XYZ file of C-alpha atoms in Angstrom:
278
model
C 65.274 99.132 92.003
C 65.956 98.080 88.409
C 63.129 98.669 85.938
C 62.928 96.850 82.605
C 60.605 98.317 79.953
C 59.118 96.264 77.103
C 57.358 98.474 74.585
C 56.747 102.181 75.054
C 53.679 101.897 77.295
C 52.924 98.188 77.455
C 54.538 96.500 80.428
C 57.563 96.514 82.659
C 59.374 94.307 85.140
C 60.894 95.539 88.401
C 63.784 93.752 90.137
C 64.702 94.768 93.663
C 67.857 93.325 95.221
C 67.493 91.875 98.708
C 70.050 92.171 101.509
C 70.175 88.411 101.996
C 73.230 86.548 100.634
C 74.287 82.933 100.769
C 77.532 81.074 100.076
C 78.108 77.473 99.034
C 81.627 76.245 99.683
C 83.873 74.782 97.015
C 87.597 74.113 96.509
C 88.967 77.686 96.600
C 86.033 78.735 94.360
C 82.581 79.248 95.866
C 79.021 79.998 94.783
C 77.558 83.328 95.855
C 73.746 83.499 95.721
C 71.869 86.812 95.634
C 68.105 87.179 95.953
C 65.857 89.548 93.986
C 62.151 90.331 94.204
C 60.515 90.343 90.746
C 57.237 92.165 90.014
C 55.608 92.729 86.612
C 53.162 95.534 85.863
C 51.187 96.780 82.877
C 49.752 94.830 79.945
C 51.726 91.588 80.210
C 50.928 87.905 79.899
C 50.978 86.237 83.300
C 53.526 83.417 83.577
C 55.266 84.574 80.392
C 58.758 83.057 80.666
C 61.785 85.347 80.954
C 65.455 84.481 81.274
C 67.471 86.657 83.675
C 71.256 86.973 83.384
C 73.886 89.572 84.146
C 77.247 90.592 85.524
C 78.262 91.473 89.076
C 80.677 94.199 90.168
C 81.632 95.875 93.416
C 80.139 99.353 93.706
C 81.651 102.561 95.121
C 84.876 100.809 96.132
C 88.117 102.484 95.085
C 89.794 99.724 93.128
C 90.428 98.869 89.499
C 89.601 95.228 90.295
C 85.829 95.635 90.701
C 84.733 92.717 88.508
C 83.302 89.705 90.361
C 81.600 87.403 87.872
C 78.688 86.413 85.631
C 75.215 86.087 87.162
C 72.835 83.341 86.089
C 69.680 81.678 87.324
C 70.265 78.063 88.277
C 66.489 77.430 88.269
C 65.960 78.527 84.669
C 63.444 81.115 83.392
C 61.003 82.981 85.626
C 57.280 83.447 84.998
C 55.939 86.999 85.269
C 53.478 87.734 88.081
C 51.635 90.900 89.119
C 52.935 90.396 92.657
C 56.428 89.964 94.040
C 58.143 86.614 93.512
C 61.659 85.689 94.530
C 64.504 84.982 92.121
C 67.988 83.708 93.006
C 70.972 84.587 90.828
C 74.352 82.959 91.370
C 77.970 83.650 90.492
C 81.327 82.162 91.441
C 83.849 83.905 93.681
C 87.393 82.868 94.571
C 89.158 83.078 97.906
C 91.401 85.772 96.436
C 88.381 87.850 95.397
C 86.907 87.559 98.882
C 90.162 88.692 100.471
C 90.270 91.673 98.128
C 86.686 92.652 98.903
C 87.323 92.405 102.642
C 90.345 94.692 102.429
C 88.449 97.246 100.387
C 85.286 97.396 102.460
C 87.291 97.483 105.736
C 84.350 96.579 107.942
C 81.832 98.800 106.144
C 78.614 97.698 104.464
C 79.167 96.135 101.049
C 77.701 97.603 97.858
C 77.411 95.418 94.757
C 76.228 96.442 91.284
C 74.310 93.935 89.202
C 74.095 94.716 85.472
C 71.073 92.656 84.469
C 69.323 91.628 81.253
C 65.822 90.173 80.907
C 65.105 88.150 77.770
C 61.518 87.297 76.835
C 61.214 83.716 75.632
C 57.620 83.949 74.451
C 56.572 87.627 74.138
C 57.403 88.361 70.487
C 55.549 91.627 69.715
C 58.366 93.762 71.168
C 62.149 93.620 71.192
C 62.653 90.753 73.643
C 65.631 92.075 75.652
C 65.788 94.892 78.230
C 68.671 95.859 80.514
C 69.143 97.868 83.693
C 71.307 98.024 86.808
C 70.541 97.312 90.458
C 72.751 98.345 93.380
C 72.563 95.902 96.283
C 73.650 97.191 99.682
C 74.498 94.391 102.092
C 74.982 95.238 105.787
C 78.360 94.398 107.300
C 76.855 91.886 109.744
C 74.907 90.082 107.004
C 77.957 89.756 104.743
C 80.269 88.740 107.587
C 77.872 86.074 108.841
C 77.570 84.677 105.318
C 81.354 84.477 104.975
C 81.615 82.307 108.075
C 79.820 79.582 106.093
C 83.036 79.174 104.091
C 85.382 78.713 107.054
C 87.509 81.295 105.259
C 87.738 83.661 108.195
C 86.229 84.796 111.455
C 84.748 88.123 112.482
C 84.542 89.804 115.860
C 82.165 92.754 116.051
C 82.553 94.786 119.241
C 79.755 97.093 120.370
C 80.988 99.997 122.479
C 78.061 101.815 124.110
C 77.998 105.611 123.851
C 77.551 106.217 127.578
C 76.993 109.406 129.564
C 80.581 109.140 130.810
C 82.257 111.766 128.656
C 85.689 110.135 128.433
C 84.240 106.770 127.369
C 81.886 108.371 124.841
C 84.827 110.257 123.339
C 86.856 107.049 123.161
C 83.989 105.233 121.404
C 83.828 108.006 118.803
C 87.569 107.686 118.284
C 87.113 103.990 117.507
C 84.533 104.905 114.865
C 86.893 107.521 113.427
C 89.688 104.929 113.406
C 87.566 102.520 111.350
C 86.935 105.308 108.837
C 90.673 106.040 108.760
C 91.432 102.394 107.934
C 88.875 102.515 105.136
C 90.617 105.629 103.765
C 94.076 104.059 103.987
C 95.255 106.337 106.835
C 96.712 103.553 108.915
C 99.035 105.588 111.131
C 96.177 107.915 112.057
C 93.987 104.907 112.913
C 96.662 103.605 115.306
C 96.970 107.051 116.897
C 93.213 107.116 117.457
C 93.365 103.629 118.988
C 95.987 104.902 121.418
C 93.769 107.834 122.404
C 90.816 105.481 122.916
C 92.792 103.672 125.610
C 92.898 106.747 127.885
C 89.708 105.951 129.855
C 90.767 102.298 130.137
C 94.073 103.288 131.701
C 92.335 105.677 134.079
C 89.492 103.422 135.226
C 91.661 100.321 135.557
C 94.615 102.144 137.138
C 96.837 100.324 134.674
C 99.961 102.445 135.179
C 100.221 101.621 138.871
C 99.237 97.981 138.389
C 101.740 97.639 135.542
C 104.570 99.095 137.630
C 103.905 96.691 140.490
C 103.425 93.749 138.125
C 106.818 94.155 136.486
C 108.405 93.571 139.904
C 107.004 90.041 139.937
C 107.614 86.993 137.829
C 105.069 86.630 135.034
C 103.558 83.493 136.551
C 102.943 85.251 139.873
C 100.890 88.164 138.515
C 97.185 88.271 139.329
C 94.467 88.731 136.729
C 94.160 92.520 136.943
C 97.922 92.896 136.766
C 97.937 90.866 133.574
C 95.193 93.048 132.090
C 97.285 96.069 133.047
C 100.342 94.601 131.330
C 98.325 94.110 128.147
C 96.834 97.601 128.235
C 100.119 99.372 128.940
C 101.963 97.357 126.327
C 99.315 98.217 123.739
C 99.446 101.891 124.716
C 103.227 101.933 124.429
C 103.141 100.274 121.021
C 100.391 102.523 119.644
C 102.247 105.603 120.911
C 104.656 105.065 118.051
C 102.024 106.446 115.661
C 101.607 110.021 116.976
C 105.250 110.418 118.046
C 108.403 110.643 115.942
C 111.159 110.075 118.487
C 114.627 110.122 117.004
C 116.078 106.665 116.471
C 112.918 104.769 117.509
C 109.349 105.677 116.634
C 110.388 107.889 113.728
C 111.159 104.659 111.886
C 107.838 102.938 112.656
C 105.645 101.991 109.700
C 102.016 100.904 109.927
C 100.199 98.508 107.612
C 96.489 97.923 107.321
C 96.836 94.728 109.367
C 98.649 96.709 112.077
C 95.863 99.294 112.168
C 93.125 96.654 112.311
C 94.897 94.889 115.191
C 95.351 98.171 117.070
C 91.744 99.260 116.692
C 90.394 95.816 117.594
C 92.572 95.699 120.712
C 91.544 99.155 121.860
C 87.884 98.460 121.129
C 87.927 95.225 123.118
C 89.575 96.841 126.125
C 87.194 99.782 126.000
C 84.111 97.548 125.736
C 85.356 95.667 128.805
C 84.688 98.761 130.930
C 80.940 98.130 130.664
C 81.273 95.133 133.010
C 83.462 96.938 135.534
C 82.096 98.879 138.528
């Protein structure tokens, strides 16, 4: 929570960032709205008008490009109250900024840092400006759902239950480790973990045997389970290029972030599918 002091012991204003965000679509440039709860305390004049402004940055994200934009209140000054009132601050973000943020956060919660200034428009007995910072932590689901308002992308969140079946629980933990590896830039390791997460899928669905019988048929003649087996075995074979360095083949494989994301999403989807199987 940001705390703004006016005078040594007279009054202060607290601003607490909320997890709610909202987007308003534009032509490649959009409005991002953040919400803050404002509460005044001490010896202040109720309804005294204050102007709130600031700057917005990403927080705790390893990048030199952390600047987002200038924050301003589209509704003008706020009036101080002894109880919490809501304030909306807006900035502009570009499609390129959003793509950069998505790559950096890699499916994690988003942390933003607002450097804020409060300017008193009527209280003249003290220096009228105070500044502080507020870190706003926005859950992954909240941010992702807000982004869908822009039609700039789509998100698929896959919940894999941690069951009492040891092999499936281990695979689910490997998916979580793979997401962390993507966030750390260890893309090859993330693909290797995705491969390992497929082990219980291959066992439960008997994909090796189904795959071997399916390849004897024309593609259009394969039944549904054979087609699932073809997908699973093909994914397993592809992902096996990460942990192995076979001369002349997999030793030359390279893995990008997009490759790792695709591998982990594929493995996660196939693993989650086991919940609906007997």
